[in-house]
Every structure is written in structure tokens, then in C-alpha cells.
Amino acid sequence: MLNTPGKISRGENHHGYPYLVLDYPRNLSNPSGISMRTLIWWGHYITITLHVHGNVNDQFIEHISNKHSDLVNAGFKIQTKGEKWSNEIKNYVDLPESGKHLKLLLQRLINEKGVFRLGQFRKLSELNDLIINSETATTVLFH
């Protein structure tokens, strides 16, 4: 996964505002894939999201569920509605109250929608905190 090159993209009109995207690490092959996406969306916020789609093994879901308290402490939310690449905070809710409930929700999202996304949202003024938290997020999710 980490041998796959990252991708940087930018644009001038994501719902009327410029943006910059970094996908790393990423492996978005079909029928399944994973990516850590950092989005700087001017006029809104900065996000770090874990995007997982397709055939997800139970061990990975178990691993994420076991990191429940770390994810809550880092301010992660889970996407429950909207398009699979949606970056709007209105499509995210707080994580369930336990790792067990998080596991059930991740399994349901994969079974029903074929995707789950965990996201962390910060104001542009909180960039330094986000950098520290993105390192924490990567460590939490991939170790």
C-alpha cells in the first residue's frame, strides 16, 4: 500500500471554492481500495479522511474498531450519508459510543454502501493541530 504513489490535485471550484487534495497513502484499485485524503478547502476547513471501499476483510474492521477511543480523542467522525467522496461535514456524525458499535456500523456501511469514511475536520486556523493529528491518525489507523 505505501509503495503506491500519492496523488496531489487542485482545483478552483469545489462548490464555489478552491481546493487542494493529497491522497497518500492510497490504493484505489477495484474492486476494493483505501486512501488517506487530506483536503484543504478554502473558505471552509481542512479534512483528513480515511476512505475504504469494496471487499474489506474483517481483520481491518476489527483493527479500526479497536482504535475507537484513539479515533474519538483525535476528533474523527464517520460519514453516514452523501456521495462516497463527499467532503461536507454535514454528512458526518460522531462515532458510536463503543468500539463494538463502531464495528457494527463499519460492517453495515460496507455491506449496504460498499464504502466507509472516517473524517477529521479542522478550521483553517488550526492547521498546526491538524498536522500533529494527521500523524496521530496515520499511526492509529495503520499500526
XYZ file of C-alpha atoms in Angstrom:
143
model
C 0.000 0.000 0.000
C 2.701 2.515 0.931
C 4.560 1.717 -2.279
C 1.690 3.177 -4.304
C 2.460 6.779 -5.287
C 0.396 9.518 -3.727
C -1.596 11.982 -5.749
C -1.889 15.741 -5.424
C -4.680 17.591 -7.186
C -6.166 21.043 -7.011
C -8.995 22.996 -8.479
C -10.802 26.281 -8.422
C -14.410 25.228 -7.927
C -15.391 22.719 -5.272
C -18.852 24.071 -4.511
C -17.580 27.530 -5.439
C -14.243 27.485 -3.562
C -10.678 26.488 -4.487
C -9.207 23.311 -3.007
C -6.056 21.236 -2.710
C -6.083 17.440 -2.221
C -3.372 14.997 -1.174
C -4.177 11.278 -1.369
C -1.454 9.396 0.484
C -1.216 6.597 1.198
C -3.605 5.428 -1.469
C -4.536 2.261 -3.261
C -7.823 2.818 -5.043
C -7.813 -0.263 -7.240
C -11.016 -2.113 -7.975
C -12.895 -3.907 -6.524
C -11.508 -2.572 -3.236
C -9.265 0.213 -2.070
C -8.104 2.546 0.652
C -6.866 6.114 0.829
C -5.945 8.747 3.397
C -7.102 12.052 1.899
C -6.109 15.486 3.131
C -8.298 18.239 1.700
C -7.711 21.947 2.114
C -10.968 23.606 1.123
C -10.585 27.368 1.195
C -13.398 29.185 2.928
C -14.363 26.020 4.810
C -11.939 23.724 6.602
C -9.181 21.152 6.323
C -10.077 17.467 6.474
C -8.263 14.208 6.820
C -10.355 11.225 5.800
C -9.808 7.506 5.638
C -11.717 6.207 2.605
C -12.233 2.419 2.419
C -14.330 0.716 -0.241
C -15.049 -2.726 -1.616
C -14.045 -6.041 -0.116
C -12.808 -5.156 3.351
C -11.538 -8.003 5.477
C -12.874 -8.454 8.980
C -9.401 -8.042 10.486
C -9.134 -4.477 9.167
C -12.567 -3.554 10.529
C -11.604 -5.152 13.845
C -8.362 -3.127 13.852
C -10.212 0.154 13.247
C -12.822 -0.727 15.886
C -10.106 -1.465 18.430
C -8.804 2.084 17.876
C -12.190 3.580 18.830
C -11.043 5.647 21.802
C -7.989 6.973 19.907
C -10.217 7.998 16.998
C -12.707 9.713 19.318
C -9.874 11.542 21.099
C -8.479 12.686 17.738
C -11.914 14.072 16.785
C -12.814 11.671 13.992
C -16.371 11.413 12.699
C -17.982 8.870 10.373
C -19.782 9.579 7.107
C -23.315 8.189 7.114
C -24.881 9.992 4.135
C -23.975 11.771 0.917
C -21.850 10.677 -2.034
C -18.915 8.404 -1.298
C -16.380 11.187 -1.973
C -18.366 13.879 -0.138
C -16.256 16.211 1.986
C -19.082 18.127 3.592
C -19.174 17.954 7.377
C -22.988 17.749 7.325
C -22.648 14.164 6.033
C -20.629 13.062 9.073
C -21.703 12.193 12.612
C -19.874 11.465 15.856
C -18.502 7.959 16.241
C -20.695 5.457 18.094
C -20.199 5.127 21.847
C -18.026 1.980 21.722
C -15.680 0.000 19.531
C -18.289 -2.754 19.311
C -20.871 -0.320 17.932
C -18.282 1.179 15.575
C -17.511 -2.290 14.216
C -21.201 -2.948 13.556
C -21.594 0.414 11.811
C -18.499 -0.119 9.622
C -19.765 -3.567 8.614
C -23.219 -2.161 7.822
C -21.789 0.676 5.703
C -19.572 -1.716 3.726
C -22.462 -4.167 3.214
C -25.032 -1.522 2.231
C -22.969 1.190 0.512
C -19.712 -0.589 -0.278
C -17.734 2.175 1.467
C -16.951 3.782 4.788
C -15.176 7.044 5.569
C -13.769 8.349 8.815
C -13.039 12.074 8.813
C -11.401 14.710 10.942
C -12.381 18.351 10.319
C -10.419 21.433 11.388
C -10.692 25.158 10.785
C -8.010 26.600 8.550
C -6.643 28.439 11.597
C -5.982 25.051 13.249
C -3.507 23.868 10.603
C -0.725 23.136 13.111
C -3.051 20.996 15.231
C -4.178 19.136 12.132
C -0.624 18.281 11.116
C 0.027 16.788 14.531
C -3.318 14.960 14.456
C -2.737 13.637 10.920
C 0.442 11.964 12.116
C -1.516 10.554 15.045
C -4.318 9.443 12.713
C -1.926 7.615 10.407
C -0.281 5.934 13.377
C -3.630 4.999 14.915
C -5.089 3.611 11.715
C -2.106 1.790 10.208
C -0.186 0.444 13.213
